[in-house]
XYZ file of C-alpha atoms in Angstrom:
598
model
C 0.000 0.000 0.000
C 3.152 2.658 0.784
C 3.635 1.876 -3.178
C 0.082 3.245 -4.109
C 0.559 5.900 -1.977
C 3.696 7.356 -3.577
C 2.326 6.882 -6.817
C -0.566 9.046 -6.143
C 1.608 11.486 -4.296
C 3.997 11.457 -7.717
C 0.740 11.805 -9.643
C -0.321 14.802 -7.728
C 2.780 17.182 -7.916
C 1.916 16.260 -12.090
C -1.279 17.766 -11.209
C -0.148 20.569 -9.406
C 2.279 21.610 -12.144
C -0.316 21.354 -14.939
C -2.949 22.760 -13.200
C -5.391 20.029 -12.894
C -7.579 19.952 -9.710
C -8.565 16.270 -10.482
C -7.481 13.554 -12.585
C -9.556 10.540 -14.428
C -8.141 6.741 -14.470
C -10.235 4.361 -16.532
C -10.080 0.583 -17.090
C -9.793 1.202 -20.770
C -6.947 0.948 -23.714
C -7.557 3.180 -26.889
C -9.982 0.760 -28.218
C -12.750 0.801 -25.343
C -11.788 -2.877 -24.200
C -12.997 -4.555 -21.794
C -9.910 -6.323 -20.786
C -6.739 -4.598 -20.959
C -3.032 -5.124 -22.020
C -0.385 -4.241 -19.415
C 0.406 -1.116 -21.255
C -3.083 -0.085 -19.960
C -3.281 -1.051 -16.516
C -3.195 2.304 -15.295
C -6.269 2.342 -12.986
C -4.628 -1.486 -11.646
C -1.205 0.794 -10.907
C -2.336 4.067 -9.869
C -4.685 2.440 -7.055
C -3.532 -1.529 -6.598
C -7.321 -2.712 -7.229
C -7.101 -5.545 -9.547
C -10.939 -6.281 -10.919
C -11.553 -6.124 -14.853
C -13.959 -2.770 -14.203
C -13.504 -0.202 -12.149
C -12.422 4.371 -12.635
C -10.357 5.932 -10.567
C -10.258 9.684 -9.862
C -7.464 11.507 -7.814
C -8.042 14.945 -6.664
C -5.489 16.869 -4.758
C -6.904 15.600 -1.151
C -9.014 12.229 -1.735
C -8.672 9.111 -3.898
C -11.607 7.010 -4.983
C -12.519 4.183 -7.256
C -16.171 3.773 -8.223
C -16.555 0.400 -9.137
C -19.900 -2.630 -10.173
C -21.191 -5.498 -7.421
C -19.258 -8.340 -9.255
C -15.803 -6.513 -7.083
C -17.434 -5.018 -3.928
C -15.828 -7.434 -1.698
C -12.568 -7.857 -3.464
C -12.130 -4.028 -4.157
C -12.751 -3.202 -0.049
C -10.228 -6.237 0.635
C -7.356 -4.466 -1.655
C -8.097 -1.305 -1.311
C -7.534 -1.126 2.382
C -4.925 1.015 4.059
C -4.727 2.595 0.687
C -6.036 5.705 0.933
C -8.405 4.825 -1.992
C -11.764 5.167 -0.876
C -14.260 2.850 -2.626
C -17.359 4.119 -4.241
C -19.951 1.028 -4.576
C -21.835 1.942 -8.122
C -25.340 1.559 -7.935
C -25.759 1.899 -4.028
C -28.254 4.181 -2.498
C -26.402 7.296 -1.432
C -23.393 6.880 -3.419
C -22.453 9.341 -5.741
C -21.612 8.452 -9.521
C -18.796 9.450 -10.864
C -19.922 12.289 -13.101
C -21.658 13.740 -9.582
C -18.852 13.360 -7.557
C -16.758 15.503 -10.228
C -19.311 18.245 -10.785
C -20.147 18.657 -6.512
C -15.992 18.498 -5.939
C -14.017 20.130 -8.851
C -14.299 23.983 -7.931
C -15.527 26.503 -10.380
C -13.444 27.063 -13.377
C -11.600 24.023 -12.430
C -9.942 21.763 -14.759
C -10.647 17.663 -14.982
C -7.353 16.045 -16.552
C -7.398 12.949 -18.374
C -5.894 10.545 -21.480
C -8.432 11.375 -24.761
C -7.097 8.224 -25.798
C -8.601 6.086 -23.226
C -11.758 8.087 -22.431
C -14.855 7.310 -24.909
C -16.001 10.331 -27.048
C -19.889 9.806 -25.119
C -18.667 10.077 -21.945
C -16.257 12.535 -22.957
C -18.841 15.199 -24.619
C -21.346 14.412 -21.460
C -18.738 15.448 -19.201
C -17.826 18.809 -20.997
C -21.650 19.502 -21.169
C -21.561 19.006 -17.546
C -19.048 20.514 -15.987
C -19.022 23.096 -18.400
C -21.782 24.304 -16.354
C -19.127 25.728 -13.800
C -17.080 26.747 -16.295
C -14.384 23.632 -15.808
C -12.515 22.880 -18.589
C -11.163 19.254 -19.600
C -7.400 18.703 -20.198
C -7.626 15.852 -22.592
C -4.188 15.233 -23.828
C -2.487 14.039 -20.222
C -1.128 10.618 -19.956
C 0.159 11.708 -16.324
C -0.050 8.074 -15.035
C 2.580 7.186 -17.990
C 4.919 10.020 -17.094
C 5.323 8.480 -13.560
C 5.285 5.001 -14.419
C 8.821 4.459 -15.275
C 8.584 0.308 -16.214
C 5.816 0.260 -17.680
C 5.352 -2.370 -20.368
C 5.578 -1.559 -24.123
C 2.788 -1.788 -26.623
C 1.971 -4.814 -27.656
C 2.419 -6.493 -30.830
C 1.968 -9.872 -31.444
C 1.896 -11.904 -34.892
C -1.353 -11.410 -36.954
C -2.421 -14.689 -38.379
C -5.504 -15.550 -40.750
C -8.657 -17.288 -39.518
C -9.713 -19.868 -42.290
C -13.308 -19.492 -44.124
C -13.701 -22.994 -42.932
C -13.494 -21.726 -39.018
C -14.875 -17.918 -40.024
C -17.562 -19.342 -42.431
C -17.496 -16.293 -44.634
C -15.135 -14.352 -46.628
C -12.917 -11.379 -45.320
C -14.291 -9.792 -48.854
C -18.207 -10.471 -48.542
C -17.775 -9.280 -45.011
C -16.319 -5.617 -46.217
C -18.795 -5.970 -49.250
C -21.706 -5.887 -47.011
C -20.226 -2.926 -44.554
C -19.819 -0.586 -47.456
C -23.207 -1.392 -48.696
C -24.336 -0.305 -44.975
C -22.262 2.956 -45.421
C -24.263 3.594 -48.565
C -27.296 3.620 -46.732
C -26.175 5.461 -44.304
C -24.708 8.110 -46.281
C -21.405 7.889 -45.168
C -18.140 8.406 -46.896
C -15.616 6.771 -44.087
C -16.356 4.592 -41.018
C -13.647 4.830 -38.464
C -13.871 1.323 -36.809
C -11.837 1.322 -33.264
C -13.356 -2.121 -31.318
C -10.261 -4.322 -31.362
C -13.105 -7.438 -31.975
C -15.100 -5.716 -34.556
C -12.003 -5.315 -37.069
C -10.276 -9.140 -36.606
C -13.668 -10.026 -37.043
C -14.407 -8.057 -40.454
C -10.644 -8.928 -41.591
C -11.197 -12.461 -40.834
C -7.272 -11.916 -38.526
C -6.564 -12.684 -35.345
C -3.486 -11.512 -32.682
C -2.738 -12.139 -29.147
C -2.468 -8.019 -28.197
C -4.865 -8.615 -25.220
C -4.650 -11.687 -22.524
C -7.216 -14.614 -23.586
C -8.547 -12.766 -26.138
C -6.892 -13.179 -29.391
C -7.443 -9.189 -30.923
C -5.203 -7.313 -32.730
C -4.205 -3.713 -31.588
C -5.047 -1.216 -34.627
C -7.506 1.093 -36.017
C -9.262 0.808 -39.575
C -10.575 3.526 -41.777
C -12.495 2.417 -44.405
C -14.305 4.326 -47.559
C -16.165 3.561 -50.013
C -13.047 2.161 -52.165
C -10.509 2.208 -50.074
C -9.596 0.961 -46.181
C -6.682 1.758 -43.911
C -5.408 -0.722 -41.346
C -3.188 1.273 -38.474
C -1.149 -1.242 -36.735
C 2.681 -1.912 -35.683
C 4.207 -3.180 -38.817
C 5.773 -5.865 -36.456
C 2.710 -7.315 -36.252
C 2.121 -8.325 -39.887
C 4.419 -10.439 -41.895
C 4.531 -11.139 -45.322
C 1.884 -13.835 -45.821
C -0.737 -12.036 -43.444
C 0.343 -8.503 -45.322
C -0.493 -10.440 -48.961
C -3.689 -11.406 -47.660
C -4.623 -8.307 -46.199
C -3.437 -6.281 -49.624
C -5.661 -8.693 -51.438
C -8.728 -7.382 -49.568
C -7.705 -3.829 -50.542
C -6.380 -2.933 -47.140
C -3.398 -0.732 -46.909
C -1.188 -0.832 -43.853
C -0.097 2.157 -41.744
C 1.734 3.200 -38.587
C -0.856 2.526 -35.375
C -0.183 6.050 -34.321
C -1.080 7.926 -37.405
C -4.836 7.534 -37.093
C -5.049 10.698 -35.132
C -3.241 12.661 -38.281
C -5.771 10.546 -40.835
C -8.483 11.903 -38.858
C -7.577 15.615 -38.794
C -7.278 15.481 -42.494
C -10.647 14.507 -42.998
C -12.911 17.206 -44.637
C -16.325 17.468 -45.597
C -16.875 13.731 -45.179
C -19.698 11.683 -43.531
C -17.983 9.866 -41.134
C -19.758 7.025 -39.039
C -18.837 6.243 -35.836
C -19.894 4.957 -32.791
C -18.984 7.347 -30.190
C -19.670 5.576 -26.916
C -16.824 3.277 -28.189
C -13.994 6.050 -30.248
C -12.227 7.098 -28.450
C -12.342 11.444 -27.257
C -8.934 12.421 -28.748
C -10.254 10.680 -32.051
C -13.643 12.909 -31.779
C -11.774 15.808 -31.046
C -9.291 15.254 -33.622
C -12.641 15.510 -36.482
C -12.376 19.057 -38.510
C -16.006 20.739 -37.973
C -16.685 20.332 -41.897
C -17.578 16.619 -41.216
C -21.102 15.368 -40.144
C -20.904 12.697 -37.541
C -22.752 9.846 -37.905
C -23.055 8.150 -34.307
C -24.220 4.443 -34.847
C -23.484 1.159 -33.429
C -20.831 -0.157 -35.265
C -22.461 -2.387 -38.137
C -20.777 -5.371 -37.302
C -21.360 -5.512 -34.215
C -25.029 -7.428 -35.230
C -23.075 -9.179 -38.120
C -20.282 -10.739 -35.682
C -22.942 -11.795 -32.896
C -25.270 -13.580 -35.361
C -23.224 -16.425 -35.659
C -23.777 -18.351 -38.993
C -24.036 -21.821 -39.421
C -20.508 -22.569 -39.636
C -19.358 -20.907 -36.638
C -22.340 -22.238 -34.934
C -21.618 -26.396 -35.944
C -17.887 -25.801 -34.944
C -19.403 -24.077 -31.751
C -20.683 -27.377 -31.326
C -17.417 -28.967 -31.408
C -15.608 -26.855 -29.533
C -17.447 -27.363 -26.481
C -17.750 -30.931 -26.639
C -13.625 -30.903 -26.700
C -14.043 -28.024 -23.397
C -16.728 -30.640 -22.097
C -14.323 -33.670 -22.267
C -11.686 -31.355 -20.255
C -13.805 -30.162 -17.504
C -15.294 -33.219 -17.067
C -11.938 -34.736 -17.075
C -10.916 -32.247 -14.568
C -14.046 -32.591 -12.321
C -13.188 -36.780 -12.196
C -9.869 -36.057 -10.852
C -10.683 -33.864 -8.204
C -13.253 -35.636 -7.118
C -11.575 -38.754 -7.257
C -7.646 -36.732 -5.474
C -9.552 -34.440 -3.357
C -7.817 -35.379 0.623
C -5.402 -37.782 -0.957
C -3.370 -35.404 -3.074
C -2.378 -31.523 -1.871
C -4.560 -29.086 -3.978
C -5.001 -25.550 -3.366
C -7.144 -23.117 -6.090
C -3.680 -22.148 -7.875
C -2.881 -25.590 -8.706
C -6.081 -27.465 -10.091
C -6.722 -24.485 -11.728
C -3.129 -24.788 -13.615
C -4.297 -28.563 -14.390
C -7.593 -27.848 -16.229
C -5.517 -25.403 -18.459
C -3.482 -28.672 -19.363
C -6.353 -30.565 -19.675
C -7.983 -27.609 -21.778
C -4.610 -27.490 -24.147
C -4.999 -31.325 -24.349
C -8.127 -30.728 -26.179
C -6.543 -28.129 -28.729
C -7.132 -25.019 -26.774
C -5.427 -22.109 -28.107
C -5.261 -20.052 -25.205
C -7.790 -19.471 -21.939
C -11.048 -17.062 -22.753
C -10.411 -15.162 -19.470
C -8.721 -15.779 -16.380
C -9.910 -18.387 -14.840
C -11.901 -17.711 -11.406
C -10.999 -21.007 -9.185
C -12.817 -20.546 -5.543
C -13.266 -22.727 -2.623
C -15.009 -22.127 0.320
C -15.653 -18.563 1.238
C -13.438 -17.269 -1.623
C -16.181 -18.057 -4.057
C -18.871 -15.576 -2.339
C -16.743 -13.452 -4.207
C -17.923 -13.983 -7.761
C -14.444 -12.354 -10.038
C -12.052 -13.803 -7.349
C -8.732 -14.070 -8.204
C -6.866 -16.868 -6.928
C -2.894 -15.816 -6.065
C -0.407 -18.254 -5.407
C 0.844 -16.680 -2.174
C -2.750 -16.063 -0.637
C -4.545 -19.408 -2.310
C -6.630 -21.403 -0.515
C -6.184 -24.887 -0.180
C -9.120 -27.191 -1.071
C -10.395 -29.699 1.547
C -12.633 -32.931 1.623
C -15.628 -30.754 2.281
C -18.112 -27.815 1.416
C -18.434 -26.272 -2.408
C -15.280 -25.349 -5.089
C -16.585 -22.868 -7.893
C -14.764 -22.730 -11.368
C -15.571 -20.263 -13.663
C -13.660 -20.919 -16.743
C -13.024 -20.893 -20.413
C -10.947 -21.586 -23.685
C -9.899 -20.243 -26.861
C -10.178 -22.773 -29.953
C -10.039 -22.175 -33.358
C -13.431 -23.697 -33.284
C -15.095 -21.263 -30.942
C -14.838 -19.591 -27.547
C -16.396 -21.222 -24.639
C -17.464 -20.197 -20.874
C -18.374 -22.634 -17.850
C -19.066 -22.522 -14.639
C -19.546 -25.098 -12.132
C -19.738 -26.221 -8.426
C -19.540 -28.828 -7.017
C -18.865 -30.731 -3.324
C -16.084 -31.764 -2.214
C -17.478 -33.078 0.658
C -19.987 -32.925 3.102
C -21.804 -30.110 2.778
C -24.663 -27.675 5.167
C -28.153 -27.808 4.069
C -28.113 -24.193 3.277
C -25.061 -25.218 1.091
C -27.723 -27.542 -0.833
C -30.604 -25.113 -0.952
C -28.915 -22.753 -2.542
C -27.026 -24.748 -4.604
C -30.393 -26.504 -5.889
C -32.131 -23.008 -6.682
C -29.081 -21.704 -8.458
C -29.574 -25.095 -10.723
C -32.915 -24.685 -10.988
C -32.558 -20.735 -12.135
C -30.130 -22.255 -15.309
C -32.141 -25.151 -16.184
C -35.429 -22.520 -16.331
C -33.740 -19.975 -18.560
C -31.967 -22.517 -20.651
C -35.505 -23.474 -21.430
C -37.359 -20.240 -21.399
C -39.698 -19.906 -25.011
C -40.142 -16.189 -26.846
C -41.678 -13.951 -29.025
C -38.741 -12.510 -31.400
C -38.655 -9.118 -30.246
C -37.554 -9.604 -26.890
C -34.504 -8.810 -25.174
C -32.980 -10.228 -22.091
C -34.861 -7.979 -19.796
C -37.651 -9.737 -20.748
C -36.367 -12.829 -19.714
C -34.240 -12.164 -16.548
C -36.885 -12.745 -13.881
C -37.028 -16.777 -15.739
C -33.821 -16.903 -13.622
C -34.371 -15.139 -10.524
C -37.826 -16.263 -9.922
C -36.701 -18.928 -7.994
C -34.382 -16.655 -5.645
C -36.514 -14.176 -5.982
C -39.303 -16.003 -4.194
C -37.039 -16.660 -1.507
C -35.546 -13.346 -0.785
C -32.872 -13.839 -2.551
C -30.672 -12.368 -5.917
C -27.029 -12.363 -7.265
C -25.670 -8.765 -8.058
C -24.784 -9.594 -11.627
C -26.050 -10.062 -14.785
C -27.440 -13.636 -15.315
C -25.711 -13.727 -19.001
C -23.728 -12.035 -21.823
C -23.340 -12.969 -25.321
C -20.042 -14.856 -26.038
C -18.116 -14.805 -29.204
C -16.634 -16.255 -32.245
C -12.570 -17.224 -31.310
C -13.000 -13.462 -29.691
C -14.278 -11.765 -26.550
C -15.814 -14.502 -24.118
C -17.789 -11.005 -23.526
C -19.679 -10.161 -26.600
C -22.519 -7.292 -27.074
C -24.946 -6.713 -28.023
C -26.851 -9.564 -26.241
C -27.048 -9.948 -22.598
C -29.727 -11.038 -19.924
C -30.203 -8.668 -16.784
C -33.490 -7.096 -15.752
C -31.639 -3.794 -15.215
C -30.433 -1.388 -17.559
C -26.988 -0.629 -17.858
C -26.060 1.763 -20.501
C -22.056 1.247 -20.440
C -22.827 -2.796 -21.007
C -24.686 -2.163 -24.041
C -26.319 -5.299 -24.289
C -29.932 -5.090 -24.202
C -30.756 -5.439 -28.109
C -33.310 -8.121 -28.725
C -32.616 -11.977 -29.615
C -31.614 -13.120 -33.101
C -30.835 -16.501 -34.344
C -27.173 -17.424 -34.187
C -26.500 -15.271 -30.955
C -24.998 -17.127 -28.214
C -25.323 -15.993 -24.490
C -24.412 -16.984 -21.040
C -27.039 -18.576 -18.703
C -25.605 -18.270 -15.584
C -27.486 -17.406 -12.353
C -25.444 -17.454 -8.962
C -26.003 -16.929 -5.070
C -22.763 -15.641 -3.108
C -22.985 -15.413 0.819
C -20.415 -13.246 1.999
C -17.946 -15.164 3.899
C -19.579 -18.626 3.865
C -20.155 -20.004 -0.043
C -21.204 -19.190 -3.680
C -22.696 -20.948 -6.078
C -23.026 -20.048 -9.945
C -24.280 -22.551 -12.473
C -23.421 -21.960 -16.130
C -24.260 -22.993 -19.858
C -23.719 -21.387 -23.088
C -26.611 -20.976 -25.177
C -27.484 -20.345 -28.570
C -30.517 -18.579 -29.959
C -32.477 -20.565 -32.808
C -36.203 -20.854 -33.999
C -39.231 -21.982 -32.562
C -42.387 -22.386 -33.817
C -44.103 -19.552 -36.013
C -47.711 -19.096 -34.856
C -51.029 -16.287 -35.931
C -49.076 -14.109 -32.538
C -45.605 -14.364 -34.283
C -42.329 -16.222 -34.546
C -41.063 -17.696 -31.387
C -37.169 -18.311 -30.573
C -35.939 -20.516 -27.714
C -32.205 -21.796 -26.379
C -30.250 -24.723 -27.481
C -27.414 -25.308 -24.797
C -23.921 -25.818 -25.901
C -22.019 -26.546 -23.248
C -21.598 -30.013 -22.270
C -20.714 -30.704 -18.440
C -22.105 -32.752 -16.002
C -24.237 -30.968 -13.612
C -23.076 -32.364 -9.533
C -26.003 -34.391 -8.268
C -24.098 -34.753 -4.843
C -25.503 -31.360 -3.480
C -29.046 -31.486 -5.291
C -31.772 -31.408 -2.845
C -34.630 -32.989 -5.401
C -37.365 -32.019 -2.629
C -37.407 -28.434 -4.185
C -37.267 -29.077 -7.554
C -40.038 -29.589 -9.848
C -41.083 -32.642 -11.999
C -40.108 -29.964 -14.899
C -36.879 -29.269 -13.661
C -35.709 -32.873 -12.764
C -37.068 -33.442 -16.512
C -34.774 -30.764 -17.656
C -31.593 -32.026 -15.683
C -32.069 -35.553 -17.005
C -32.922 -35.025 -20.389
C -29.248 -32.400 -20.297
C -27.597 -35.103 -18.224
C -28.435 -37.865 -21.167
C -26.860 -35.498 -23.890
C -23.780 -34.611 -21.714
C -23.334 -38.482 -21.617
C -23.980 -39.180 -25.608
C -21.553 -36.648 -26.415
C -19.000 -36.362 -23.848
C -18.109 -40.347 -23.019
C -16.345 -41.426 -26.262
C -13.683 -38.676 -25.300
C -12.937 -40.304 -21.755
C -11.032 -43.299 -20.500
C -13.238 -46.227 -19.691
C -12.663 -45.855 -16.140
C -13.954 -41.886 -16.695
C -16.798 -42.816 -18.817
C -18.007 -45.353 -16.027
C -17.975 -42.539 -13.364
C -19.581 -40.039 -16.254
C -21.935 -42.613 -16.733
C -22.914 -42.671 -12.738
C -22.843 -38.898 -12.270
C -25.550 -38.582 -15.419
C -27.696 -41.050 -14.092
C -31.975 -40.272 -14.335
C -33.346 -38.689 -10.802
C -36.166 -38.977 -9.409
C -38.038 -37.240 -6.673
C-alpha cells in the first residue's frame, strides 16, 4: 500500500504543475476494451485494485474508485490502508462518478485525463456538464505514464488468418456488405476502433490482449478504399499479402489521429460511446458525424451456421476437459495436496490437451468462502487450499479455433450444510429454467431475466450480476450486443433483442459473503421456434456439455419440470462427452448422469 501511496503522491505534484484539480483513471486501452493489455493497466497501478472494471479519480486531497457489485468485496479487501476510498456503483447514497466531479471540482476548475482512453460519449457528457461551472477538460495528459517508469511496451503480437472454414465467410463479402451499410447510411468513411469488430471483419486474429486473441489497430475504411493502423511488427509477409488482397493498406498505429484531422467534408460514421475522445476531437467541424453502433457488431454476434456447428465442437472438446478435470478432483480431493492455484493450472493442461489455443479469461478457481466473491482471483501466495468438504466454484473458459467457450460449475467436495444444498439446488434450478425459457422474437434479455431469478426471488434472494452475456466467435468470451439482466446498464450495451445465431451466457449465482457461492453456467445459442397467428417464437439450445453435480441437489425443491430438464441435459452430456474419456472416466460419467427422481 506505501507503493500506491507514492504513486498518487507522484501523480499529484503532475497535477499541481499542470494545473489540474482532479485527474480521471479508466479501465480502458484506446480501443474501449474490456480487458486490458499491461500497457493499460493504469487504474490497476495508480490504485492496486485488480478487478476487470472499475475508474479511478485523484483529486489533490481524496482518492476514490467507483466500481460494479461483481468486485465489492474484493475491491474493499485491496483497497484497504490505501487511501483509496471505494465508491460502490449503484448503491443508495453513493455518488456516480460524473456527480462526484461536478459537486468536488471547484468553479473554473480543470478535470485532466488521457483522450485516448476516455470514450467520445462520456467525454462530450462530461464537458456539457461541468461546463456548467465553467471547468474545462485537459484531454491530452497521460500523467499516469509520465510516472510510471517500467511500464510495459505496446503490444504487438503476430497477426495470423482465420480460415473461411473456421470464419464461415469471406474477409471480402464481409467488407462488401459494410460498405453497402455505409451507402445507406450516407457515409463516406467509417472509423472502426473495437479491437473485436475489425479481426472479425478482416477475418485476422493476434494475441495483443490476454485470452482474447485481438489485434491492436484502427481501420478507416471508404467507399473504395480501407486503412489498417497497426505496428508493422505485427504483420508479416503472408498475413500482409492477404490483407493487400482485400484492398487494405497498412499504416503506422499512431497515425490515425493525423488521418483523422485530415478529414474534410466527409460523412464519417462512428460509434462514439466506443472512439475514443482524442479521435472525436481530432474531427475538422466540416464533417457530419454519424453516431451508430458499429455495423458489425449485429453481423459478428449472429453467428452463422458454420461458426455455430464448430461451436458445437468446440465445447464438446471443453466438455471432455472439464469433465476430465471434475473426475480427478473428485476422485484426489484429501489424498493429493490441492489448493485453487494448482487445479486451476491442471484444467488449463487438460484444456490445451483438447486443442485449446489459449484461456477465454482468467480463470476464477474458488473454494469455500473465496467463491462468495464472484471475479475472485486466486494468487499463489494467498490461495486457498481445497479440503474434503463444502463447495469449489470454477468459472472458466478456452480459446479454440473452433469457438470460444465459458463454464461454470460447483460442485462438493465433501460434506456439505443444508443451506449449502438449498442454494445450490435453486441456483440449478434458475439455469435449467432460462436454458428453457420460449419467446416472441422481439424480446430482449430484460424480458427474460426474472425466468432466472424467480426462484431466488421467491425466496428473498438475488445475485448482483447479470445472469448472461453474449459470447463470441474465437473473440471476446464477452460479446454485445446480447445480454440477460433485468436492469439497464447503458455502459454494457447489451440489451438489443434476440436473433438466431447469438450465443449468451445462462448463468445465475447466489454468493454469501464469507460462507459459499454458487453459480451454475451454460452457453446458449438462440435458434427458432415455432411460427404461430401471434408471431415467430425463438428458444435456447445449450452448448455446453458438463455434467451438472447431483451430490448437493436437494430434489425435494425441484419440480417434476426441472428434474425433466436435468435428465434429459444429463443424457446429452453423456452421448456426447463419453467417447472422449477413459473407460474408467466414462463409467464414473456414466454414474454422475444417471436419471433422478423425486
Amino acid at each position: 500500500m506505501n507503493q500506491v501511496k507514492e504513486r498518487i503522491r507522484l501523480l499529484r505534484e503532475r497535477m499541481e504543475e499542470r494545473g489540474i484539480d482532479a485527474y480521471l483513471v479508466p479501465t480502458a486501452d484506446y480501443h474501449e476494451s474490456e480487458y486490458v493489455d499491461g500497457h493499460f493497466a493504469c487504474r490497476r497501478y495508480i490504485t492496486g485494485f485488480t478487478g476487470s472494471a472499475g475508474t479511478a479519480l485523484i483529486t489533490r486531497d481524496w482518492a476514490g474508485v467507483w466500481t460494479d457489485g461483481r468486485y465489492f468485496v474484493q475491491a474493499a479487501a485491496e483497497l484497504k490502508d490505501s487511501g483509496v476510498t471505494l465508491m460502490k456503483m449503484g448503491v443508495s447514497g453513493v455518488p456516480t462518478l460524473e456527480e462526484y466531479v461536478e459537486q468536488s471540482l471547484p468553479d473554473q476548475g480543470v478535470l485532466g485525463f488521457d483522450g485516448r482512453v476516455i470514450n467520445a460519449r462520456l467525454g462530450e457528457e462530461l464537458a456539457g456538464r461541468l461546463g456548467r461551472k465553467g471547468i474545462s477538460l485537459a484531454y491530452a495528459e497521460d500523467l499516469v505514464g509520465e510516472i510510471w517508469e517500467d511500464r510495459p511496451p505496446l503490444p504487438a503480437s503476430p497477426v495470423w488468418i482465420l480460415e473461411e472454414q473456421y470464419a464461415g465467410r469471406s474477409a471480402a463479402d464481409k467488407m462488401a456488405e459494410l460498405r453497402k451499410k455505409m451507402e445507406e447510411l450516407h457515409a463516406s468513411v467509417h472509423i472502426l476502433t473495437t479491437l473485436d469488430d475489425i479481426v472479425w471483419l478482416l477475418n485476422i486474429r493476434g494475441a495483443d490482449i490476454p485470452c482474447n486473441p485481438v489485434v491492436l489497430s484502427y481501420l478507416a475504411v471508404t467507399r473504395s478504399q480501407a486503412y489498417l493502423y497497426i505496428s508493422q511488427d505485427a504483420v508479416l509477409e503472408p498475413v500482409a499479402a492477404y490483407l493487400s488482397g482485400l484492398g487494405v493498406t497498412l499504416r503506422p498505429y499512431g497515425e490515425i489521429y493525423s488521418y483523422v484531422q485530415s478529414l474534410k467534408g466527409e460523412s464519417v460514421l462512428l460509434e462514439k460511446a466506443k472512439v475514443n475522445y482524442t479521435i472525436l476531437r481530432s474531427l475538422d467541424g466540416s464533417n457530419q458525424i454519424i453516431d451508430r453502433m458499429n455495423p458489425t457488431v449485429i453481423k459478428k454476434a449472429c453467428k452463422n451456421p458454420v461458426e455455430l456447428e464448430n461451436m458445437k465442437a468446440a465445447h464438446i472438446k471443453d466438455g471432455i476437459a472439464v469433465t476430465k478435470f471434475i473426475y480427478w478432483v473428485k476422485q484426489n480431493i484429501g489424498k493429493l495436496p490441492m489448493d485453487e492455484c494448482s487445479v486451476a493450472e491442471y484444467l488449463e493442461k487438460l484444456r490445451r490437451d483438447q486443442g485449446a489455443l489459449d484461456l477465454s479469461f482468467t480463470t476464477i478457481s474458488a473454494y469455500g468462502a473465496n467463491a462468495a466473491m464472484c471475479h475472485y482471483h486466486a494468487e499463489p501466495e494467498t490461495c486457498a487450499k481445497l479440503e474434503p468438504k463444502g463447495l469449489y466454484l470454477v468459472d472458466s473458459g478456452g480459446q479454440y479455433l473452433e469457438g470460444t467457450t465459458d463454464v461454470t460449475r460447483t460442485f462438493a467436495l465433501g460434506p456439505v450444510s443444508d443451506k449449502e444444498r438449498e442454494h445450490y439446488t435453486l441456483v440449478l434450478m434458475s439455469m435449467l429454467r432460462l436454458g428453457h425459457v420460449k419467446f416472441l422474437k422481439g424480446c430482449s434479455g430484460l424480458s427474460l431475466d426474472y425466468v432466472a431469478r424467480g426462484p431466488l426471488w421467491q425466496r428473498g434472494l438475488d445475485y448482483n450480476h447479470g445472469t448472461g452475456h453474449g459470447v463470441g466467435y474465437l473473440l471476446n468470451v464477452h460479446e454485445r450486443p446480447a445480454g440477460i439482466r433485468y436492469k439497464v446498464v447503458p455502459e454494457r450495451m447489451d440489451s438489443a433483442p434476440f436473433e438466431i445465431g447469438m450465443v449468451c451466457s445462462d448463468e445465475p449465482g447466489l454468493y454469501i459473503e464469507g460462507s459459499h457461492g454458487i453459480r451454475t453456467e451454460n452457453l446458449v445459442y438462440c435458434k427458432e421456434a415455432e411460427k404461430t397467428s401471434f408471431g415467430q417464437f425463438l428458444c435456447f439450445e445449450y452448448l455446453t456439455c458438463v455434467p451438472i453435480d447431483l451430490e448437493p441437489v436437494d430434489l425435494s425443491l425441484m419440480e417434476k419440470q426441472d428434474i425433466a430438464w436435468l435428465n434429459e441435459y444429463h443424457a446429452q452430456v453423456y452421448e456426447k462427452i463419453a467417447p472422449g474419456l477413459t473407460e474408467e472416466e466414462a463409467r464414473w460419467l456414466y454414474d454422475v448422469t444417471r436419471p433422478v427422481e423425486c
